[in-house]
Every structure is written in structure tokens, then in C-alpha cells.
Amino acid sequence: MEENGTDMQTESEQCVYKCARQKLENLLNKSMKIRMTDGRTLLGLFLCTDRDCNVILGSAQEFLRTTDSFSQAEPRVLGLAMIPGHHVVSIEVETESLQSQGL
Amino acid sequence: MVMKSSCEEDEGAWGLGIPEKMRNNTDWVDITQDFKASCKELKLGELLHDKLFGLFEAMSAIEMMDPKMDAGMIGNQVNRKVLNFEQAVKDEAIRVKDLTLPELIGIVDTCFCCLITWLEGHSLAQTVFTCLYVHNPELIQDPALKAFALGILKVCDIAREKVNKAAVFEEEDFQAMTYGFKMANNVTDLRVTGMLKDVEDELQRKVKSTRSRQGEQRDPEVELDHQQCLALFSRIKFTRLLLTALISFTKKETSAVSEAQKLMSQAADLLPAIHSTIQYGIQSQNDTTKGDHPIMMGFEPLVNQRLLPPTFPRYAKIIKREEMVNYFTKLIERIKTVCDVINTSNLHSILDFFCEFSEQSPCVLSRSLLQTTFLIDNKKVFGTHLMQDMIKDALRYFVSPPVLSSKCSLYNNHQAKDYIDSFVTHCSRPFCSLIQIHGHNRARQRDKLGHILEEFATLQDEAEKVDAALHGLLMKLEPQRQHLACLGTWVLYHNLRIMIHYLLSGFELELYSMHEYYYIYWYLSEFLYAWLMSTLSRADSSQMAEERILEEQQQKGRSSKKSKKKKKARPLGKEITMSQAYQNMCAGMYKTMIALDMDGKVRKPQFELDSEQVRYEHRFAPFNSVVTPPPVHYIQFKEMSDLKKYSPPPRSADLYMAASKHFQQAKLILENVTSPDTEVNRILKVAKPNIVVMKLLAGGHKKDTKALPEFDFSAHKYFPIVKII
């Protein structure tokens, strides 16, 4: 289906794609902390993502920004939450679980 | 999970409240770049997910940073610090003592507005508990504010308890959640009313001491002080009266209800004084007329933002202070009306009372109070009568069944007693449900009425069996008497009433399209009202038969006295008359709709996926569970209403004329009603113009106009004035 000249290229593309997918799949169901553009942090299980980096976390809890000295320590339970990709500032994942998966 | 509540200052470990288990042994690794790069490799529209997690689950996720879904976003976007009560006191953002009179008046008024907004269906967290003072009245040192804060908490608590107990609310009516707030449960009701009374007395002394004396040069400052004291006094007293009245409703004696009524009247007397002094209170700094939360001392609209459930945020618009007094006036009026229910004794009049009360679409609190006043602790009516006795009285009043007459041999017959007692016991639950249904909001009533028909169908079946059994017994004991279709008639009567109510409420709720009117009105006039009238007349003749027997028995005793009052008004007379009027109104509307259709003045939908039959069957679906009267199916309806069976078939002009006659007939019947009530006048307001319009249409007025007629339901909920444009 592809022209001969681009065969190599598509093969390496395929490899990159598979690699990326593998990486992401290994992260599934891991605890993840996502910081959003407004400073809030969500902690929950990584369930789903797509090309635009929209992320769905399960059993998510919301934490207010830590710099605010008055912010309550109590998190707010959100349940299933979707964070649009353009609002994701940083993503962290638990190392212990990462190591056990050998990533 | 146990949450770590300690708060660490350093930014690096922003593990605020993160479970201890996770904090030990684990480090968080930033994978932002890697993650984002990996995501980029995914194909457009491709979802990476677990086997157990699909698109369906993904749909139910709330979207962060979308103001429509993300309640937490709002609290995070304001620039000011959101302080809770203790923090605010520590920061001296609010004071707990030495409050000025204008501050107190402003706080009280805003609390009242919050209370009303809560009663209108918003959550406590977004209304009353935006007032920081009620979070912990213990911390308040100002006696007036402390008593008021406790008072308002008690009012909320009792109102909540009443509404919960009555169970006539749905999520659109009322939010019962308290979000873990304490509702002043550690203080007794008596203590709170006592505190309010003390404050009240203190203020009254001040009012008296600042009162102007004759001939004295009035110091404007003293005068202002006087006015402000009076303003606060009225508010505190109002709170006390409202609270005391609500407490009265929790008592079991019926005398407590009339006590509550008296207290409500007293509270109503204070409202003008409250209204005229609203301007003395401090006002919020922002423009609340646009529905914003009032931002003023003691209030923090966002303090509970994090307590809200992860559903779509609802914005609670706190009502304006100017509307507060108006609302209270109406609320008090409603509660006073509720108190009147104890003066009705007959089950039928109680049912009518509930229907009538519901017609003004009352608030959830008054509806609940009516329920809890009617059935105290679900056992006895008004706390004194057994529901079974009420039902027996209703039966006696309606059909005078021989089995319930002390002059009948069945009265003391064991078997007959067993039959009737078990029947009456079985009636109890459906009738309590029926009354409870009338406590729901108007839209929910319709749905519930449709369901309760099933229960009444079962009851109908039982009534007929008991009738037959009693008749068999009676034939052996007193062969000259009958016990036919007594209980059955009574249940049928209620059945029909429910069905009629169900259909009519569709007009009120604007559920029907214009092209549907004709079969709804047909069903009512040709079928349900015809059945209702024959049921009523059967009950009436059953009453008369029973009266005759009684008279005969009396005359046997003392034949000298002849019964004089021969022409007594029949107890069901009024109801028969009204049913005739309703039937004529429905028949008039039915013929009007047919004639308009003939003239091409009814817009019909393009039936693509459905047909008229589908709609018809949907409209009358709940009636399928009823055995008597049997449901009329669409095919039957089409046959029965076929105009071709007349020769010659009527033209539209004939039908307009016939409709006009029906309206005319309704008018005649209603004008002969002695002591007409508002309902009679409302129907007359529709009948009269319709007579004229129908005559005009019959004469060919605007026959060629393409404009569709208008149906104006403003004069009556169920019958429109037809307008030709």
C-alpha cells in the first residue's frame, strides 16, 4: 500500500508509535498527579488519554495550590475527571510503581 | 483512605493531604515531556485506555476547567482569600462582638434572604452557610447575633426535618444535605427561643428609652438609634415567632396547630416594620441585583465551594432584600392556610383541600407542613382520627352503604364486619398515597397519579368482591334490602377523579399540542365525565334508598311525626352540577377543535416516525391498568367519533354552532349555582367569550383566513378562550 521509498520511514514510524503506545500503556492504572494551569492538582488513577494529551483520571481528588497558606488540607473528591490537554502543566507518576514495571 | 491533614510548607513535596502510604517509599517523577511526546504519536481520534475502560465510561467524566462542570474552578479564580469562620475571626476580618446596629440589621436581612433561597431549592452550603456566623455560634459574643444565629439554625433544622418527613419533594424542590454542619443540636429549642426573647426584651427597653416624648426637641441621632433598635427588635421577634410556630408543628396535639396559626399572624404583623427598615442595614459591596452573592461582613459565598459534590455546579442566586418581605408575607399566608386543614373533617373535603392548596403551587415547606399536619407520624389523621374511621365516614357520606348503617342487620354481623374492616384497611394506604401525591409539585403529581391508578384498580376489584359478599349476606338477613355496587361506586368515583385530574393537568403543564386537544377533550367529555356523572347519580340514589329505609323505620316507631324536610339539598348535588358544567365545556372544546380542523385551522405535524395513534396511546397509557372504566383504544375512539355515521355529516358551521350551545349550556348551569366560588367564575370567564366566538365562526367569520387560532389559558388552567386573529 505504500511506495517503496517510504517503506523504511513508515517502519521506523511504526516503531516509534508502538514504543510510545507501550510507554503509555504501562502507565495505565498508575497513580498520577496532574497540575493544571490554574494551580490545582489532581491525584488519581490514569485511565485514558489521546493525541491531544487529554487525560482521564479515576477516583480523582482535587488539591488546591500549596502556596496558599490557608488552603484546606482536605482534598475534594471528584471521581472521574477529564483534564483537557491544554490545561495540563505537569504530570508526575509514582516511581515505585514505575520501577516495578521496569520503565 | 486516611488523609494526612498536616500541612507542609515546602513546595517540593506538594503532597498536601496525600495518603501517608503514598508518601513513604515513593517519589513522584515528572514525566511531563515524555508523556506529552508519547501522546503526540497516537493517531487522531485514537484513545489509549484500559480494557475495562471504554468510551462510555469516558462520557461520564467531568471536564476540568469548564465553568459549567468544574465547581472547584470558581473558588480558585477569585483574588481574595477565602477564609473560614475561625480564620476570619483570627484575622479580624469579621468581628464577633461590638457589632453596630446597621451591621446586625444587614446580617440578619442577608440571612433571611439566604434562608428563602434555600427554601426555594438551593443547597444549604450555598445559601445559609455562606454566613460564617452560623458555622459556630458559640464563638459569637454579641448576644443578639448569637441568639439570631442559633435561631436561624433551628429554623433550618426543623424545616429540614419536616420536609424530610413529609417526603413530598424531589431534587428540584429541595436540598436536604447539611454538609456536616451542626444545626445547633447541642442547644435545646427552648433555650434558643429563650435567648431570642431575652434579646428582644433588651431591645424593647432600648426602644422605649429612645422613644420621643411630647414637647421634647428631637435629637436626630437619638431618633435614628430608636429606628434602628426598632428594626432589629422586629427582626429578632420575627425569628422567634417563626421558630416557635415551627416548633408548634412538631407537637402532636391539634391545638398546637391553631397556636402556630396565631404565631404566624403575629409574625405577619411585624413584616411592614421590617420592610420599612431594610435601608438601615449595611448593604453588600457588590451589585446583588444581578444575582451575585452578597459580599459583606460575615458572608463568604465561596467558603463551602469545596464541599459541593462533583456534579455540575449550580449557582444559587440569593434573592434581593426587597423581595424578602414579600416572600415571607406569602409564606406566612400559606402556612396559615395549612393550619385551616384541621377544620375539615370529611376525607373528601380533605382531599379537595389538598387539591385546592396545591393549585397555587405552594413552596415545599408549606406543602410538607400540610402533610405532617394531616398524618401525624403516619398513624392518625390530625393526630386523633384513625384513617380507617375517616374512610368509613367518607363511605357513609358518599354512598351510605347499609353495612355501615347502625340500623342495618349487617352492622353487627361478624362476618360482614370482617369484610368491611379488611376492605377499609386496604383502602388506607392508597388513600394516604393519594393525599401525599397532592403534596408534590404540580409537574411530579401528574406522573405519580398515572402510577397510583394501578393501586386503585386493585382496590376497585376488591370493592366489587366485598360488595357481592355483603349483598349475599344481606339477602339472607333482610331480603328487601340491597348491597350492590356500594363500595365499588365509591372507589370508581375516586378512580375517575384521578383519571380526569391526570388528563386535565396536561393542559396546565402545557404538554399537549393543539392537534391533540380534540381527542383529550373527547375522552373527557364523552367518556370520563359521562362515567363520573353516572357514578355520582348512582351514589345519590343509593343515599336516597338508605334514607328512605331509615325514614320508614323511624315512622314505625313514632308515626305521628311526619318527616317535614322533604326537599333537602342533596349532598352530592353541587358536584353533579359541576361535572355537568365541565362536561359541557369539554364537549364544546372538542367540537370546536373538530370544526377548526375541518377549516384547516389546526396545524398538524408531519407524522414520519410516529402517527396519531402512537401519540394517542401514549397519552392514555396509564389508563390501561384500569379495568373499570375500560380504556378506549384508538380504533374504538376513531369509530365512536366518526362523523360519517351522521347523515348528512355535519359541516364545520354545524359543529361551531353545537360547540356554542355546549358553552351556553355550561354557562346556564354555572349561573344557577348558589353561592358561586372562584372556580365557577373562572369557567364562566371562558364560556362567555367562547359562546360568541363560536357563533361568529358558525356564521363564516374569517373563514378564509389562514392564521391559526390562539388558545388563551390565562382565565382557566384547563379551558382556553379561543381567539381568532
Coordinates of C-alpha atoms in Angstrom, one line a residue, chain B residues 234-714:
Chain B
S234 CA -38.8 43.4 64.8
R235 CA -36.3 41.1 63.1
I236 CA -35.4 39.2 66.3
K237 CA -39.1 38.9 67.3
F238 CA -39.9 37.7 63.8
T239 CA -37.3 35.0 64.0
R240 CA -38.6 33.9 67.4
L241 CA -42.2 33.7 66.2
L242 CA -41.2 31.8 63.1
L243 CA -39.2 29.4 65.1
T244 CA -41.9 29.0 67.8
A245 CA -44.5 28.4 65.1
L246 CA -42.4 25.7 63.5
I247 CA -41.8 24.1 66.9
S248 CA -45.6 24.0 67.4
F249 CA -45.9 22.0 64.3
T250 CA -43.7 19.3 65.8
K251 CA -46.1 18.8 68.6
K252 CA -48.7 16.1 68.4
E253 CA -51.8 18.0 69.7
T254 CA -54.1 19.6 67.2
S255 CA -54.3 22.7 69.5
A256 CA -50.6 23.3 68.6
V257 CA -51.6 23.9 65.0
S258 CA -54.0 26.7 65.9
E259 CA -51.3 28.0 68.2
A260 CA -48.9 28.1 65.2
Q261 CA -51.6 29.9 63.2
K262 CA -51.8 32.6 65.9
L263 CA -48.0 32.9 66.0
M264 CA -47.8 33.3 62.2
S265 CA -50.4 36.1 62.3
Q266 CA -48.2 37.9 64.9
A267 CA -45.2 37.4 62.7
A268 CA -47.1 38.8 59.7
D269 CA -47.8 41.9 61.7
L270 CA -44.1 42.6 62.0
L271 CA -43.4 42.5 58.3
P272 CA -44.3 46.1 57.4
A273 CA -41.9 47.3 60.1
I274 CA -39.2 45.0 58.7
H275 CA -39.9 46.2 55.2
S276 CA -39.6 49.9 56.0
T277 CA -36.3 49.5 57.8
I278 CA -34.4 47.5 55.2
Q279 CA -32.3 50.5 54.3
Y280 CA -30.9 50.8 57.8
G281 CA -28.8 47.6 57.3
I282 CA -25.4 47.6 55.8
Q283 CA -25.5 46.7 52.2
S284 CA -23.3 44.3 50.4
Q285 CA -20.4 45.8 48.5
N286 CA -21.2 44.3 45.2
D287 CA -24.2 44.6 43.0
T288 CA -26.5 41.8 44.2
T289 CA -29.3 42.8 41.9
K290 CA -27.7 40.8 39.1
G291 CA -28.0 37.7 41.4
D292 CA -24.5 37.8 42.7
H293 CA -23.8 36.6 46.2
P294 CA -23.8 39.4 48.7
I295 CA -20.2 40.1 49.8
M296 CA -20.3 41.7 53.1
M297 CA -19.0 41.3 56.6
G298 CA -19.8 37.8 57.9
F299 CA -20.6 36.3 54.5
E300 CA -18.3 34.4 52.2
P301 CA -20.1 32.9 49.2
L302 CA -17.2 30.6 48.4
V303 CA -16.4 29.3 51.8
N304 CA -18.2 26.0 51.0
Q305 CA -17.2 25.7 47.4
R306 CA -15.1 22.7 48.2
L307 CA -17.9 20.9 49.9
L308 CA -20.1 20.8 46.8
P309 CA -20.5 17.5 45.2
P310 CA -18.6 16.8 41.9
T311 CA -21.7 17.4 39.9
F312 CA -22.4 20.4 37.7
P313 CA -22.2 23.5 39.9
R314 CA -25.5 25.2 40.4
Y315 CA -25.5 28.9 41.0
A316 CA -27.6 29.9 43.9
K317 CA -29.0 33.3 43.3
I318 CA -29.7 34.9 46.6
I319 CA -32.9 36.8 46.4
K320 CA -33.0 40.5 46.9
R321 CA -33.8 42.1 50.2
E322 CA -36.7 43.9 48.7
E323 CA -38.3 40.6 47.8
M324 CA -37.7 39.1 51.1
V325 CA -40.6 40.6 52.9
N326 CA -42.9 39.8 50.0
Y327 CA -41.8 36.2 50.2
F328 CA -42.3 36.0 53.9
T329 CA -45.8 37.5 53.5
K330 CA -46.8 34.8 51.1
L331 CA -45.1 32.1 53.1
I332 CA -47.0 33.1 56.2
E333 CA -50.2 33.2 54.3
R334 CA -49.6 29.7 53.0
I335 CA -48.7 28.3 56.5
K336 CA -51.9 29.9 57.9
T337 CA -53.9 28.2 55.1
V338 CA -52.3 24.9 56.0
C339 CA -53.4 25.4 59.6
D340 CA -57.0 25.5 58.4
V341 CA -56.9 21.9 57.3
I342 CA -57.7 20.8 60.8
N343 CA -61.2 22.3 60.4
T344 CA -62.1 19.9 57.7
S345 CA -63.4 16.7 58.9
N346 CA -64.5 14.6 55.9
L347 CA -62.0 12.7 53.9
H348 CA -63.4 14.1 50.7
S349 CA -63.2 17.6 51.8
I350 CA -59.6 17.0 53.0
L351 CA -58.8 15.7 49.5
D352 CA -60.4 18.8 48.0
F353 CA -58.4 20.9 50.4
F354 CA -55.2 19.3 49.3
C355 CA -56.1 19.8 45.6
E356 CA -57.1 23.4 46.1
F357 CA -54.0 24.1 48.1
S358 CA -51.8 22.6 45.5
E359 CA -53.3 24.7 42.8
Q360 CA -51.4 27.8 43.9
S361 CA -48.1 25.9 43.5
P362 CA -47.1 26.3 47.1
C363 CA -43.5 26.1 48.4
V364 CA -42.0 22.8 49.6
L365 CA -42.1 23.9 53.3
S366 CA -45.8 24.7 53.3
R367 CA -46.6 21.5 51.4
S368 CA -44.6 19.5 53.8
L369 CA -46.3 21.1 56.8
L370 CA -49.6 20.3 55.3
Q371 CA -48.6 16.6 55.0
T372 CA -47.3 16.3 58.5
T373 CA -50.3 18.1 60.0
F374 CA -52.6 15.7 58.2
L375 CA -51.0 12.5 59.2
I376 CA -49.1 12.8 62.4
D377 CA -46.4 10.1 62.5
N378 CA -48.2 8.3 59.7
K379 CA -50.8 6.8 62.1
K380 CA -53.6 9.2 62.8
V381 CA -55.3 11.9 60.9
F382 CA -54.6 15.2 62.7
G383 CA -53.3 13.0 65.5
T384 CA -56.7 12.0 66.6
H385 CA -58.7 10.0 64.0
L386 CA -57.9 6.7 62.6
M387 CA -57.6 6.7 58.8
Q388 CA -59.9 3.7 58.8
D389 CA -62.6 5.7 60.6
M390 CA -62.1 8.5 58.1
I391 CA -62.7 6.2 55.2
K392 CA -65.8 4.7 56.8
D393 CA -67.2 8.2 57.3
A394 CA -66.4 9.1 53.7
L395 CA -68.2 6.0 52.6
R396 CA -71.2 6.9 54.7
Y397 CA -71.2 10.4 53.3
F398 CA -70.9 9.2 49.7
V399 CA -73.0 6.1 49.3
S400 CA -74.4 5.3 52.7
P401 CA -73.6 1.6 52.4
P402 CA -76.1 -0.5 54.5
V403 CA -73.1 -2.3 56.1
L404 CA -72.1 0.9 57.8
S405 CA -75.6 1.9 59.0
S406 CA -76.4 1.1 62.6
K407 CA -79.9 0.4 61.5
C408 CA -78.9 -2.5 59.3
S409 CA -78.6 -6.1 60.4
L410 CA -75.2 -6.3 58.8
Y411 CA -73.9 -3.7 61.2
N412 CA -73.4 -6.2 64.0
N413 CA -72.8 -9.2 61.8
H414 CA -69.4 -10.6 62.5
Q415 CA -68.7 -11.7 59.0
A416 CA -69.8 -8.5 57.4
K417 CA -67.7 -6.6 59.9
D418 CA -64.7 -8.6 58.9
Y419 CA -65.3 -7.9 55.3
I420 CA -65.7 -4.2 55.6
D421 CA -62.9 -3.8 58.1
S422 CA -60.4 -5.5 56.0
F423 CA -61.6 -3.6 52.9
V424 CA -61.2 -0.3 54.7
T425 CA -57.8 -1.3 56.0
H426 CA -56.7 -2.0 52.4
C427 CA -58.1 1.4 51.4
S428 CA -55.9 3.2 53.9
R429 CA -52.6 3.0 52.1
P430 CA -53.8 4.0 48.6
F431 CA -55.7 7.0 50.0
C432 CA -52.7 8.1 52.1
S433 CA -50.6 7.9 49.0
L434 CA -53.2 9.8 47.0
I435 CA -53.1 12.6 49.6
Q436 CA -49.3 12.5 49.6
I437 CA -49.3 12.8 45.8
H438 CA -51.2 16.1 46.1
G439 CA -48.3 17.4 48.2
H440 CA -45.8 17.0 45.4
N441 CA -45.1 19.8 42.9
R442 CA -47.5 20.1 40.1
A443 CA -45.3 18.5 37.4
R444 CA -44.5 15.5 39.5
Q445 CA -48.1 15.0 40.5
R446 CA -49.2 14.0 37.1
D447 CA -46.6 11.2 36.8
K448 CA -47.5 9.9 40.2
L449 CA -51.2 10.0 39.5
G450 CA -50.6 7.8 36.5
H451 CA -48.9 5.2 38.7
I452 CA -51.4 5.2 41.5
L453 CA -54.2 4.2 39.1
E454 CA -52.8 0.6 39.4
E455 CA -53.4 0.6 43.1
F456 CA -56.9 1.9 42.7
A457 CA -57.6 -0.7 40.1
T458 CA -56.8 -3.4 42.6
L459 CA -58.9 -1.7 45.2
Q460 CA -61.8 -1.5 42.7
D461 CA -61.6 -5.2 42.2
E462 CA -61.7 -5.9 45.9
A463 CA -64.6 -3.4 46.4
E464 CA -66.7 -5.3 43.9
K465 CA -66.0 -8.6 45.6
V466 CA -66.8 -7.3 49.0
D467 CA -70.0 -5.7 47.7
A468 CA -71.0 -9.1 46.2
A469 CA -70.2 -10.9 49.5
L470 CA -72.1 -8.3 51.6
H471 CA -75.0 -8.5 49.2
G472 CA -75.2 -12.2 49.6
L473 CA -75.2 -11.9 53.4
L474 CA -77.8 -9.1 53.3
M475 CA -80.2 -11.1 51.1
K476 CA -80.3 -13.8 53.8
L477 CA -80.9 -11.3 56.6
E478 CA -83.1 -8.6 55.0
P479 CA -84.3 -9.7 51.6
Q480 CA -85.9 -6.4 50.9
R481 CA -82.5 -4.6 51.0
Q482 CA -79.6 -4.5 48.6
H483 CA -75.9 -4.1 48.9
L484 CA -75.0 -3.7 45.3
A485 CA -72.1 -1.6 44.0
C486 CA -71.8 0.5 47.1
L487 CA -68.1 0.3 47.8
G488 CA -67.5 -0.2 44.1
T489 CA -69.2 3.0 43.3
W490 CA -67.1 4.9 45.8
V491 CA -63.8 3.5 44.5
L492 CA -64.9 4.1 40.9
Y493 CA -65.6 7.7 41.8
H494 CA -62.0 8.2 43.0
N495 CA -60.7 6.3 40.1
L496 CA -62.5 8.7 37.7
R497 CA -61.4 11.7 39.6
I498 CA -57.7 10.7 39.3
M499 CA -58.1 9.9 35.6
I500 CA -59.7 13.3 35.0
H501 CA -57.1 15.1 37.0
Y502 CA -54.4 13.3 35.1
L503 CA -55.7 14.4 31.7
L504 CA -56.6 17.9 32.8
S505 CA -53.2 18.5 34.3
G506 CA -51.7 18.0 30.9
F507 CA -53.2 21.3 29.9
E508 CA -51.9 23.1 32.9
L509 CA -48.4 21.7 32.2
E510 CA -48.7 22.6 28.5
L511 CA -47.9 19.1 27.4
Y512 CA -50.4 18.8 24.6
S513 CA -50.1 20.2 21.1
M514 CA -53.0 21.9 19.5
H515 CA -53.7 18.9 17.3
E516 CA -54.0 16.7 20.3
Y517 CA -56.7 18.7 22.0
Y518 CA -59.6 17.1 20.3
Y519 CA -59.0 13.6 21.5
I520 CA -58.2 14.7 25.0
Y521 CA -61.4 16.7 25.3
W522 CA -63.3 13.9 23.6
Y523 CA -62.1 11.4 26.2
L524 CA -63.0 13.8 29.0
S525 CA -66.5 14.8 27.8
E526 CA -67.8 11.6 26.1
F527 CA -66.2 9.2 28.4
L528 CA -64.7 10.2 31.8
Y529 CA -67.3 12.9 32.8
A530 CA -70.1 10.7 31.5
W531 CA -68.9 8.0 33.8
L532 CA -68.4 10.3 36.6
M533 CA -71.9 11.7 36.4
S534 CA -73.5 8.2 36.3
T535 CA -71.3 7.2 39.2
L536 CA -72.4 10.3 41.2
S537 CA -76.1 9.7 40.4
R538 CA -75.8 6.1 41.4
A539 CA -74.3 7.2 44.7
D540 CA -77.0 9.7 45.1
S541 CA -79.8 7.1 44.6
S542 CA -78.0 4.8 46.9
Q543 CA -78.1 7.5 49.6
M544 CA -81.8 8.1 48.9
A545 CA -82.6 4.4 49.2
E546 CA -80.9 4.3 52.5
E547 CA -82.6 7.5 53.7
R548 CA -86.0 6.0 52.8
I549 CA -85.4 2.9 54.8
L550 CA -84.3 5.0 57.8
E551 CA -87.4 7.1 57.5
E552 CA -89.6 4.0 57.3
Q553 CA -88.0 2.6 60.4
Q554 CA -88.5 5.9 62.2
Q555 CA -92.1 6.2 61.2
K556 CA -92.7 2.7 62.5
G557 CA -91.5 4.0 65.9
R558 CA -93.5 7.2 66.1
S559 CA -95.9 7.5 63.2
S560 CA -97.3 10.8 64.5
K561 CA -94.4 12.8 63.3
K562 CA -94.1 13.1 59.5
S563 CA -90.8 13.9 58.0
K564 CA -91.0 17.6 57.1
K565 CA -87.8 18.5 55.3
K566 CA -88.5 16.6 52.1
K567 CA -86.7 19.0 49.8
K568 CA -83.3 18.9 51.4
A569 CA -80.3 19.8 49.2
R570 CA -78.6 16.6 48.1
P571 CA -75.1 16.3 49.5
L572 CA -73.7 15.4 46.0
G573 CA -75.8 18.0 44.2
K574 CA -73.1 20.6 43.8
E575 CA -70.6 18.0 42.5
I576 CA -73.1 16.7 39.9
T577 CA -73.8 20.2 38.7
M578 CA -70.1 21.0 38.4
S579 CA -69.4 17.8 36.5
Q580 CA -72.2 18.7 34.0
A581 CA -70.6 22.1 33.5
Y582 CA -67.2 20.6 33.0
Q583 CA -68.6 18.0 30.6
N584 CA -70.2 20.7 28.5
M585 CA -67.0 22.8 28.5
C586 CA -65.1 19.7 27.3
A587 CA -67.7 18.8 24.7
G588 CA -67.7 22.4 23.4
M589 CA -63.9 22.4 23.1
Y590 CA -64.0 19.0 21.3
K591 CA -66.4 20.2 18.7
T592 CA -64.5 23.5 18.3
M593 CA -61.3 21.5 17.6
I594 CA -63.0 19.3 15.1
A595 CA -64.6 22.2 13.3
L596 CA -61.3 24.2 13.2
D597 CA -59.6 21.1 11.8
M598 CA -62.2 20.9 9.0
D599 CA -61.5 24.5 8.2
G600 CA -57.8 23.7 8.0
K601 CA -57.0 25.8 11.1
V602 CA -55.2 23.2 13.1
R603 CA -51.5 22.7 12.4
K604 CA -50.6 19.1 12.2
P605 CA -47.2 17.6 12.5
Q606 CA -45.6 15.6 9.6
F607 CA -46.1 12.1 11.0
E608 CA -42.9 10.5 9.9
L609 CA -41.7 8.3 12.6
D610 CA -45.0 8.1 14.6
S611 CA -48.7 8.5 13.9
E612 CA -51.6 10.0 15.7
Q613 CA -52.3 6.5 17.1
V614 CA -48.9 6.4 18.7
R615 CA -49.5 9.7 20.4
Y616 CA -53.0 8.8 21.4
E617 CA -51.9 5.6 23.0
H618 CA -49.1 7.4 24.8
R619 CA -51.4 10.0 26.2
F620 CA -53.8 7.4 27.7
A621 CA -51.2 4.8 28.5
P622 CA -51.7 4.9 32.3
F623 CA -55.4 4.1 31.9
N624 CA -54.5 0.7 30.6
S625 CA -54.1 -0.6 34.1
V626 CA -57.7 0.4 35.0
V627 CA -60.4 -2.2 34.4
T628 CA -63.5 0.0 35.1
P629 CA -63.9 2.2 33.2
P630 CA -62.2 0.2 30.4
P631 CA -59.7 2.1 28.3
V632 CA -60.9 3.3 25.0
H633 CA -58.4 2.3 22.3
Y634 CA -57.6 4.4 19.4
I635 CA -59.6 2.3 16.9
Q636 CA -62.6 2.5 19.1
F637 CA -62.2 6.2 19.5
K638 CA -62.0 6.6 15.8
E639 CA -65.2 4.6 15.3
M640 CA -67.0 6.3 18.1
S641 CA -66.1 9.8 17.0
D642 CA -66.6 9.2 13.3
L643 CA -68.7 12.0 11.8
K644 CA -69.7 9.9 8.8
K645 CA -72.2 8.0 10.9
Y646 CA -74.5 11.0 10.8
S647 CA -76.4 11.8 7.7
P648 CA -75.8 14.2 6.4
P649 CA -72.4 14.5 8.1
P650 CA -72.1 17.8 10.0
R651 CA -70.2 20.7 8.4
S652 CA -67.9 22.9 10.3
A653 CA -70.6 25.5 10.8
D654 CA -72.9 23.0 12.4
L655 CA -70.1 22.0 14.7
Y656 CA -69.3 25.6 15.7
M657 CA -73.0 26.0 16.5
A658 CA -73.1 22.8 18.6
A659 CA -69.9 24.0 20.4
S660 CA -71.6 27.3 21.1
K661 CA -74.6 25.5 22.6
H662 CA -72.3 23.5 24.8
F663 CA -70.7 26.6 26.2
Q664 CA -74.1 28.2 26.5
Q665 CA -75.3 25.1 28.5
A666 CA -72.2 25.3 30.8
K667 CA -72.9 29.0 31.4
L668 CA -76.6 28.3 32.3
I669 CA -75.6 25.5 34.7
L670 CA -73.0 27.6 36.4
E671 CA -75.2 30.7 36.7
N672 CA -77.7 28.7 38.6
V673 CA -75.1 27.6 41.2
T674 CA -75.9 29.1 44.5
S675 CA -73.0 30.8 46.2
P676 CA -70.6 30.5 43.2
D677 CA -66.9 30.1 44.1
T678 CA -63.9 31.3 42.2
E679 CA -63.8 28.2 40.1
V680 CA -67.3 28.8 38.9
N681 CA -66.4 32.4 37.9
R682 CA -63.2 31.3 36.2
I683 CA -65.1 28.8 33.9
L684 CA -67.7 31.5 33.2
K685 CA -65.0 33.8 32.1
V686 CA -64.1 31.2 29.4
A687 CA -67.6 30.1 28.5
K688 CA -69.0 33.5 27.8
P689 CA -66.5 34.7 25.1
N690 CA -66.4 31.2 23.6
I691 CA -70.2 31.3 23.0
V692 CA -69.7 34.5 21.0
V693 CA -66.6 33.3 19.1
M694 CA -68.3 30.1 18.1
K695 CA -71.4 31.9 16.8
L696 CA -69.2 34.1 14.8
L697 CA -67.3 31.2 13.3
A698 CA -70.6 29.4 12.6
G699 CA -71.6 32.5 10.6
G700 CA -68.5 32.1 8.5
H701 CA -66.5 34.9 10.2
K702 CA -62.9 34.9 8.8
K703 CA -63.4 31.5 7.3
D704 CA -60.8 32.1 4.7
T705 CA -58.1 33.4 7.0
K706 CA -55.0 31.3 7.1
A707 CA -54.0 32.5 10.5
L708 CA -54.2 29.8 13.2
P709 CA -56.5 30.4 16.1
E710 CA -55.0 31.2 19.5
F711 CA -55.8 29.4 22.7
D712 CA -55.6 31.5 25.8
F713 CA -55.4 29.6 29.0
S714 CA -55.0 32.6 31.2

